[in-house]
Short mmCIF file of C-alpha atoms in Angstrom, two decimals:
data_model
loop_
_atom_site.label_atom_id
_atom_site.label_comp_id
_atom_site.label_asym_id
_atom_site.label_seq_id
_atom_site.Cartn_x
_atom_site.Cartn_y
_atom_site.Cartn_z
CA UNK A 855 0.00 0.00 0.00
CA UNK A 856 1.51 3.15 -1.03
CA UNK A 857 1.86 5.83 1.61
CA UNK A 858 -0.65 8.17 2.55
CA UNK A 859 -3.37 5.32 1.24
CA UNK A 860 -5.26 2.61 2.76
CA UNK A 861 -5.75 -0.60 1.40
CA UNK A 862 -9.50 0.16 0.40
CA UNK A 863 -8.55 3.50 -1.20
CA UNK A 864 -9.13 3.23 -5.71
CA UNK A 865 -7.86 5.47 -8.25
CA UNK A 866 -11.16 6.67 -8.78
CA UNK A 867 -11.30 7.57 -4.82
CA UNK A 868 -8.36 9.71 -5.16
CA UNK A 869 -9.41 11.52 -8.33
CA UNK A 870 -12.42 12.35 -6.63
CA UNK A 871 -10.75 13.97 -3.85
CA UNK A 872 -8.40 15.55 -6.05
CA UNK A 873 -12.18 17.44 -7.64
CA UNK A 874 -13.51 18.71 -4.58
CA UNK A 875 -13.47 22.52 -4.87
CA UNK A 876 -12.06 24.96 -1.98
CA UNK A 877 -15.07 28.10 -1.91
CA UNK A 878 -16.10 31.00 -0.02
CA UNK A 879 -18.91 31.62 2.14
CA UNK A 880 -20.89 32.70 -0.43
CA UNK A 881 -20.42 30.23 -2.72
CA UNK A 882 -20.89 27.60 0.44
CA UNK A 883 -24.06 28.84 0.96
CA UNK A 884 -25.68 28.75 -2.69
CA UNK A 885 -24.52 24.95 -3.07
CA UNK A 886 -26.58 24.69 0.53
CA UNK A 887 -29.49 26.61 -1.14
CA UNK A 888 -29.50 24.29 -4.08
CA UNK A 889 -29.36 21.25 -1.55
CA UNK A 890 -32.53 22.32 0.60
CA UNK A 891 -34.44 19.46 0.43
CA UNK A 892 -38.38 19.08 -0.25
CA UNK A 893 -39.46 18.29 3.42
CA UNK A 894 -36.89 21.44 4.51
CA UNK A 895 -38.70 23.59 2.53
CA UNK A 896 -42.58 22.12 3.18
CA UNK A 897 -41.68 22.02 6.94
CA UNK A 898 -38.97 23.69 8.27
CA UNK A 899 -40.59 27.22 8.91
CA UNK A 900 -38.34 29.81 11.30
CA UNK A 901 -34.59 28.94 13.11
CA UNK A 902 -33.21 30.94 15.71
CA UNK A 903 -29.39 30.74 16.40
CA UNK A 904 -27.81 32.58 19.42
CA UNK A 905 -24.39 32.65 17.69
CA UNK A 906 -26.12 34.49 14.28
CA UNK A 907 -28.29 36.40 17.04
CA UNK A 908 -30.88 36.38 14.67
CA UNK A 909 -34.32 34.16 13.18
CA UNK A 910 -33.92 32.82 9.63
CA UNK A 911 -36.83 31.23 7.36
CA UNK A 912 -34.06 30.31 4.88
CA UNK A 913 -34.11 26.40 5.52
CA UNK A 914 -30.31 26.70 3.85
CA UNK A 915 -29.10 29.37 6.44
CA UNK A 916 -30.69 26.62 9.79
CA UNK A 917 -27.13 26.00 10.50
CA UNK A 918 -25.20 25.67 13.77
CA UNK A 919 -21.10 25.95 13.87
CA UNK A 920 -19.65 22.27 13.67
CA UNK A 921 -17.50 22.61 16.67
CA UNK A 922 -20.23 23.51 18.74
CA UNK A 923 -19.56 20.63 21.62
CA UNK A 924 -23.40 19.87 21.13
CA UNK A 925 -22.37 18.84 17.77
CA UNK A 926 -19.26 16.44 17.85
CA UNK A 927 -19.56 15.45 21.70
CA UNK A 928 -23.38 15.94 22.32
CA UNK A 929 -22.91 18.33 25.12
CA UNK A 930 -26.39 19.66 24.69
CA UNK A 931 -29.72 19.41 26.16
CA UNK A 932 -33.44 20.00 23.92
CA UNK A 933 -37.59 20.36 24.67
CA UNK A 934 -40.11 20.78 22.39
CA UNK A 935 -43.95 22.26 22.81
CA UNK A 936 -46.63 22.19 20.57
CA UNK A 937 -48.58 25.20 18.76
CA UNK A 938 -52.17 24.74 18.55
CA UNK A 939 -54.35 27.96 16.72
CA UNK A 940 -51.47 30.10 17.66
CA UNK A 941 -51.38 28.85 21.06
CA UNK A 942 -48.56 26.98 22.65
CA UNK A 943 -49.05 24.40 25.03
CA UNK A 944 -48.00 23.49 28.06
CA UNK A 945 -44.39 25.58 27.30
CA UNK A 946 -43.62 26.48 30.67
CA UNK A 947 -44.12 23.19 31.83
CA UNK A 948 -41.55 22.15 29.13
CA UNK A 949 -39.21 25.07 30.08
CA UNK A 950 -39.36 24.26 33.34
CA UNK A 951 -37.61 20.96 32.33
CA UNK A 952 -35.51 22.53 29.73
CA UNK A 953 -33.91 24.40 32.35
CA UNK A 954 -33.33 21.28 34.62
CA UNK A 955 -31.55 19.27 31.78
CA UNK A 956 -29.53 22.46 31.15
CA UNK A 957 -28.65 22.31 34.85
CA UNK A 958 -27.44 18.59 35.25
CA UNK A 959 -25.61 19.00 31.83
CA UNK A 960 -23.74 22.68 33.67
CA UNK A 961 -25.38 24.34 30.65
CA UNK A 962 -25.59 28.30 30.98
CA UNK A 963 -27.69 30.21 28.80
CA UNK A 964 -26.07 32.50 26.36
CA UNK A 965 -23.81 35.44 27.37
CA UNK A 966 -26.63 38.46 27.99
CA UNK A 967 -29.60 36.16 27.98
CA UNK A 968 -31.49 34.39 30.84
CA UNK A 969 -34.18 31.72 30.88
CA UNK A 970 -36.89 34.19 30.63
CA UNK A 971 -35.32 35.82 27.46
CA UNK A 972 -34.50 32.37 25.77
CA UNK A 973 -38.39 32.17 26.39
CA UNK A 974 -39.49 35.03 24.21
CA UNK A 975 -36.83 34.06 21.80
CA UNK A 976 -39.09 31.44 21.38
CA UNK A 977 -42.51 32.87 20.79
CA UNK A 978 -40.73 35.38 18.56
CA UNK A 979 -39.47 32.15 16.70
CA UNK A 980 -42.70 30.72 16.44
CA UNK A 981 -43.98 34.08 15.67
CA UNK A 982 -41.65 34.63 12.74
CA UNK A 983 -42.86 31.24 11.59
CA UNK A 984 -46.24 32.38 10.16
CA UNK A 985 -47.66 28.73 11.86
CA UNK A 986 -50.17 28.66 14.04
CA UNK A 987 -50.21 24.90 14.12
CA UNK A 988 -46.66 23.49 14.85
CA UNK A 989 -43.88 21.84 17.09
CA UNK A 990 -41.42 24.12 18.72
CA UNK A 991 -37.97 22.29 19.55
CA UNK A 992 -35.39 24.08 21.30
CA UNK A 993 -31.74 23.39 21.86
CA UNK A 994 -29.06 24.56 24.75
CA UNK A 995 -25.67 23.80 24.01
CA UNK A 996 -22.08 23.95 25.27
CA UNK A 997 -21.23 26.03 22.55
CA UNK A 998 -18.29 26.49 19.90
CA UNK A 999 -14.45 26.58 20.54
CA UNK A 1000 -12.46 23.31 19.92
CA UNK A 1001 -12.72 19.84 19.36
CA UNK A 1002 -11.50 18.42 23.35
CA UNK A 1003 -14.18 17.22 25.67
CA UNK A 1004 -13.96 19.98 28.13
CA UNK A 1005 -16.49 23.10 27.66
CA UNK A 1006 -13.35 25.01 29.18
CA UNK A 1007 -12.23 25.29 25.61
CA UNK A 1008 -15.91 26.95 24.37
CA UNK A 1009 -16.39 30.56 23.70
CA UNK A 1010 -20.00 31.03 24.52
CA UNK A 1011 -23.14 28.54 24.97
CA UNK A 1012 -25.54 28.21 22.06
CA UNK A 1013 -29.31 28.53 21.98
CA UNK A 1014 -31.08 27.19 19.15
CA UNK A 1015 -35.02 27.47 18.54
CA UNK A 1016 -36.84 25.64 15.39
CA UNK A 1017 -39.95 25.77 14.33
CA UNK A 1018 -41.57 22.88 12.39
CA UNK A 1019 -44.89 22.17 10.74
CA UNK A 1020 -47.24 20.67 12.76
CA UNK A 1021 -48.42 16.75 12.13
CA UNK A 1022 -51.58 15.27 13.00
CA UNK A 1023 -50.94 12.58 15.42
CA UNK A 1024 -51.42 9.07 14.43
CA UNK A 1025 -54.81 7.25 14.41
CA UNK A 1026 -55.43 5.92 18.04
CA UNK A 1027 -57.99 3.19 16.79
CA UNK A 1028 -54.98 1.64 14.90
CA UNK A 1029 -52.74 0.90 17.56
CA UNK A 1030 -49.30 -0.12 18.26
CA UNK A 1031 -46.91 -3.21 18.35
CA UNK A 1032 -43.74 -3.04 20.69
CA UNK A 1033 -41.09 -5.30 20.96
CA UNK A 1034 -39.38 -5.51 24.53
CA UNK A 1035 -35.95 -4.10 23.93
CA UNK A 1036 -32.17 -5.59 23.56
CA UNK A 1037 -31.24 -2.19 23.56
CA UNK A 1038 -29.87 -1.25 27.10
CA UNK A 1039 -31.18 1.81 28.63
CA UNK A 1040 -29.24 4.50 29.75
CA UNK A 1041 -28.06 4.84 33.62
CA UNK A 1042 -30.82 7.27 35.62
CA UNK A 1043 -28.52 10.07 35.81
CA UNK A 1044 -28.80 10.43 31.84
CA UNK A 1045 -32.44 8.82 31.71
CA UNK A 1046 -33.67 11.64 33.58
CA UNK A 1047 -32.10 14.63 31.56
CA UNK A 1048 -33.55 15.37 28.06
CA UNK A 1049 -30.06 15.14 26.48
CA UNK A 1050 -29.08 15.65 22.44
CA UNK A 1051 -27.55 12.17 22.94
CA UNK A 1052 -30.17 9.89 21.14
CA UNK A 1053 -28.06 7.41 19.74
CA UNK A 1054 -29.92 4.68 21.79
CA UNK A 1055 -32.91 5.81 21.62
CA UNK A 1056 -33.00 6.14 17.28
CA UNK A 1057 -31.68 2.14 18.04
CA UNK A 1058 -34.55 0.90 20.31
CA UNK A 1059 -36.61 2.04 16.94
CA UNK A 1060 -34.29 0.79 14.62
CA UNK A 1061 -33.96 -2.40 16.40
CA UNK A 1062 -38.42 -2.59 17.35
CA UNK A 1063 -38.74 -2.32 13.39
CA UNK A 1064 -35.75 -5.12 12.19
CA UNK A 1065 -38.65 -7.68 14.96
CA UNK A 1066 -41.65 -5.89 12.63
CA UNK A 1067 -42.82 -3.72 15.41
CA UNK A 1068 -43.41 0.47 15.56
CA UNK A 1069 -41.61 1.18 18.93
CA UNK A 1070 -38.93 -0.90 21.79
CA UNK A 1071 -39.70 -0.75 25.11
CA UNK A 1072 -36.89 -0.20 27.03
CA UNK A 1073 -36.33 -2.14 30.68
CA UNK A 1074 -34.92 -0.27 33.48
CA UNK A 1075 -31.31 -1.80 35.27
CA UNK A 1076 -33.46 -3.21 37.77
CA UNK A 1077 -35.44 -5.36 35.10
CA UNK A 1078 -38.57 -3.06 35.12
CA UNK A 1079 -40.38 -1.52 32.39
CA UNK A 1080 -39.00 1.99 31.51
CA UNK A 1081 -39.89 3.75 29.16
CA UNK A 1082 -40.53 3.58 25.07
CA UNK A 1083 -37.81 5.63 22.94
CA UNK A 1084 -39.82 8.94 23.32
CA UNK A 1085 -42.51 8.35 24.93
CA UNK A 1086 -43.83 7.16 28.19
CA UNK A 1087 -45.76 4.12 29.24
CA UNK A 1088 -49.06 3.66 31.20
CA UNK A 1089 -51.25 0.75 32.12
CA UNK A 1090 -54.76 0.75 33.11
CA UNK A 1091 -55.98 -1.98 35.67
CA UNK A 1092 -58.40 -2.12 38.34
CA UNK A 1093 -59.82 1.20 38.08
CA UNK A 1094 -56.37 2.61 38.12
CA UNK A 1095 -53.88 4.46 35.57
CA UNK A 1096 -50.53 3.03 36.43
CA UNK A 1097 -47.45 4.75 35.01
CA UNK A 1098 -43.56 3.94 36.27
CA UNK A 1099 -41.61 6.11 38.60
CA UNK A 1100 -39.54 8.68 37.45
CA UNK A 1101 -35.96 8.02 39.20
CA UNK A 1102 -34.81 6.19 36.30
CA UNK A 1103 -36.69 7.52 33.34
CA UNK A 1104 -37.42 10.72 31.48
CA UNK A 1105 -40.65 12.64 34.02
CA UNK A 1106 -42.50 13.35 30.52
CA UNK A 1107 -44.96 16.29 30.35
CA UNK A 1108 -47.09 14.80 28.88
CA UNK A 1109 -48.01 11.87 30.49
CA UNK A 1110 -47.65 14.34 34.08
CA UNK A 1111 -50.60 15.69 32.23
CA UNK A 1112 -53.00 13.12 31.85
CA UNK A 1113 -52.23 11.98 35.11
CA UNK A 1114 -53.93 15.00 36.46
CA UNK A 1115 -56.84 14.84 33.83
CA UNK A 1116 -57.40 11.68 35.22
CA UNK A 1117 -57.36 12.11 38.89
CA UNK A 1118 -59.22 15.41 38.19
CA UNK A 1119 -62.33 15.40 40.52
CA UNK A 1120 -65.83 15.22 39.95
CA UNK A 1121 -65.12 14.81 36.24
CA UNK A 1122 -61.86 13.30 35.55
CA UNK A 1123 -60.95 11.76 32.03
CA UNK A 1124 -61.89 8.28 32.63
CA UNK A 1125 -64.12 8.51 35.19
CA UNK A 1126 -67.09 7.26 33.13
CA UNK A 1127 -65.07 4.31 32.20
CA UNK A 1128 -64.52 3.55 36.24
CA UNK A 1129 -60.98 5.24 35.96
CA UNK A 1130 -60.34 7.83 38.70
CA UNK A 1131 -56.85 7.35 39.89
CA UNK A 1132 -53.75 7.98 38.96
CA UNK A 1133 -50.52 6.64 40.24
CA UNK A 1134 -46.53 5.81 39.90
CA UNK A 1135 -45.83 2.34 40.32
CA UNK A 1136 -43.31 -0.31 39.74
CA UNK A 1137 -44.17 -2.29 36.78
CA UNK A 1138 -43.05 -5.62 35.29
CA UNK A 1139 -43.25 -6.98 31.69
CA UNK A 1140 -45.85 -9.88 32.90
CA UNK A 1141 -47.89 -6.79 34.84
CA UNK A 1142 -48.02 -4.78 31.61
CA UNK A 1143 -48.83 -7.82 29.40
CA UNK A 1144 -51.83 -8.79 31.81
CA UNK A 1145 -53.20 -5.13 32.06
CA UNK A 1146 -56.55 -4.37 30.66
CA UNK A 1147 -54.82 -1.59 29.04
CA UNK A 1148 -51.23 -0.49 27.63
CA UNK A 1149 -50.60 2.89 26.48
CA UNK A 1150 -47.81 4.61 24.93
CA UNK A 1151 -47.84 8.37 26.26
CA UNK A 1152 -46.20 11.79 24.43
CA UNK A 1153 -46.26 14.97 23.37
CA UNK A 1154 -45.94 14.09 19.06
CA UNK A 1155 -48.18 10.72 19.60
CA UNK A 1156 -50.59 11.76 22.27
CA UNK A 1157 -51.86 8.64 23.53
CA UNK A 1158 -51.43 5.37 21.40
CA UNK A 1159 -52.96 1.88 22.84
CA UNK A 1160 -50.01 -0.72 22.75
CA UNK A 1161 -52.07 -4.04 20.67
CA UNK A 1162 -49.56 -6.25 19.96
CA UNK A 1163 -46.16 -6.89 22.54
CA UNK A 1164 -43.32 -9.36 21.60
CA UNK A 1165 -45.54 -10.35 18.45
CA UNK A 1166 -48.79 -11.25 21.21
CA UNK A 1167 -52.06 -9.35 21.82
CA UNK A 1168 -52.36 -7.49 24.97
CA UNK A 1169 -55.37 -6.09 26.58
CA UNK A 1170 -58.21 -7.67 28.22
CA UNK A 1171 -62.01 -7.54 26.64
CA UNK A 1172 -63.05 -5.59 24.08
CA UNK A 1173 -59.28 -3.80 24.28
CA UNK A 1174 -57.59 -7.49 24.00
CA UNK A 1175 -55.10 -6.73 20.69
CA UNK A 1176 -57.09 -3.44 19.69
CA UNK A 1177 -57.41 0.30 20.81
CA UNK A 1178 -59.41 0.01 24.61
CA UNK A 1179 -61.98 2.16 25.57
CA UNK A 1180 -59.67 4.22 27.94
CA UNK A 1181 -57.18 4.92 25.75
CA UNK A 1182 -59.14 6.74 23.05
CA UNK A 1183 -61.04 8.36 25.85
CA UNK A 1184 -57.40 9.61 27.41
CA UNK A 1185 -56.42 10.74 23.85
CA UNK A 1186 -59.43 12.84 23.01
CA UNK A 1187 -58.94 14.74 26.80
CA UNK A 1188 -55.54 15.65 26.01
CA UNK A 1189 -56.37 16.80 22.21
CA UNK A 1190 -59.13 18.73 24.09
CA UNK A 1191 -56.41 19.89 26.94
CA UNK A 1192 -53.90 20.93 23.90
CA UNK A 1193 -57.22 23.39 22.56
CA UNK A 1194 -59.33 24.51 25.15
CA UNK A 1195 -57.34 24.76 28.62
CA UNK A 1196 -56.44 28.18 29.23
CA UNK A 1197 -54.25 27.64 32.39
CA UNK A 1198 -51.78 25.67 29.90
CA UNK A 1199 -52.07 27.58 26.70
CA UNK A 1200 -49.08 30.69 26.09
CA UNK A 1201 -50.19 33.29 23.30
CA UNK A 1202 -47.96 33.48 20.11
CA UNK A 1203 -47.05 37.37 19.88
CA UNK A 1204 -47.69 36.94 15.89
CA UNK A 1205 -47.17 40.64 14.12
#
């Protein structure tokens, strides 16, 4: 092998290395223009970049610097809300957790801002957007400055706010198949934190659909169920929602939510299906399997009815391998929660 080549290099390899041009920023950022895909440019609706200090709708200009440490060591934390008829829901809730993961990761917000201005960065994000019906995702990271693991080495943390399209969330009456996951979970102290590091949750999905199921359910290091790859789970038994503590998985939002929708007296969520309390418990895989409902619980899928686990129906009844009666009931109260309730609803300061 001749020097400077590798065994697996070709002739053709090396002449195309040879043709890659050297360019200016200008010229950089017309080749990304001409690259903007079709879902950038049908979905991707306003960016807001702390290091730019400004909000871009140019899907080619959504950029952040590549030696951010958020980018090359995932030293970064993210949340996300929902925008519903200009409305966003349940953000502070969500902020409130932002700012917890940004804690535990000894993430500072950008020099001059503070949490409260990182929140109107985004509502004037959204705003910019023109959507009144999207998902907000937001995005604290260590910031540019080198390549070493230490954020010593960074200049300034980075804030990053996009703002997507909104998608109707899938069919409830359809229902779900998971597989219980080879994939292992990650230790409680990084469970808990809503980190940029998703490497095992994209494989519990990758791996769920290789067994011909939608989503993995991960178990906890104590051989419990956890959690699914972005979403929560619940079961339903005995007149009783039954959801797993929160010491060694991600305390979602919205499954906090629905909890209090159910336990909500005189007129909670379930209570005409005998439902009226709502609890964290220790589950097992044979607990869940024998439920009379599963449920997958979260803020892009609502509340999905788990039919089919480790290729088997679950579900007792008329819920045994189909959508139960509780879980379409729980997934029309928090489609009615995300429109109507006013305590958990922040106006969008459109222009």
């Amino acid at each position: 092998v001749e020097a400077g080549r590798s065994s697996g290099d070709t002739g053709d390899d090396a002449g195309t290395a040879a043709r890659v041009p050297v360019l200016g920023a200008a010229e950089v950022h017309a080749r990304l223009a001409e690259r903007v895909h079709p879902k950038a440019r049908d979905t991707y609706a306003a960016f807001y970049s702390s290091w730019a200090g400004c909000i871009t709708t140019d899907p080619a200009a959504m950029v952040a610097p590549f030696d951010d440490h958020m980018v090359h060591r995932g030293h970064g934390v993210f949340d996300t809300a929902h925008v519903c008829d200009g409305r966003c829901h349940l953000l502070d809730r969500h902020l409130a957790r932002f700012e917890r993961s940004m804690r535990a990761a000894k993430l500072k917000p950008p020099a001059g801002q503070s949490y409260a201005s990182m929140r109107a960065v985004i509502l004037a994000t959204i705003a910019a957007s023109g959507l009144r019906d999207a998902q907000v995702r937001y995005y604290a990271g260590a910031g540019p400055g080198g390549f070493a693991l230490s954020h010593d080495e960074c200049v300034d943390s980075t804030f990053y706010v996009t703002v997507v399209a909104g998608r109707a969330a899938p069919d409830p009456n359809e229902g779900v198949a998971v597989v219980t996951s080879d994939v292992p979970i990650k230790p409680p102290a990084f469970a808990t934190v809503k980190s940029v590091n998703y490497l095992p949750n994209a494989m519990v999905v990758a791996d769920a659909r290789d067994r011909g199921a939608d989503y993995g359910v991960w178990m906890t290091e104590r051989g419990l169920v956890g959690e699914g790859p972005s979403m929560n789970l619940a079961i339903v038994e005995d007149g009783c929602f039954v959801t797993p503590p929160t010491d060694d998985v991600l305390a979602g939002c919205t499954v906090r939510r629905a909890m209090e929708l159910i336990a909500r007296a005189p007129d909670g969520a379930l209570a005409h299906l005998g439902v009226t309390d709502a609890r964290h418990e220790d589950i097992t895989v044979e607990r869940a399997k024998s439920a009379d409902e599963v449920v997958l619980i979260g803020s892009v899928i609502w509340c999905q009815p788990i039919v089919r686990w480790d290729g088997k129906e679950v579900g007792k009844g008329r819920a045994r391998g189909c959508a139960g009666p509780c879980a379409l009931a729980l997934h029309e109260a928090l489609l009615a929660d995300f429109r109507d309730e006013e305590s958990e609803l922040v106006d969008v300061p459109y222009a």
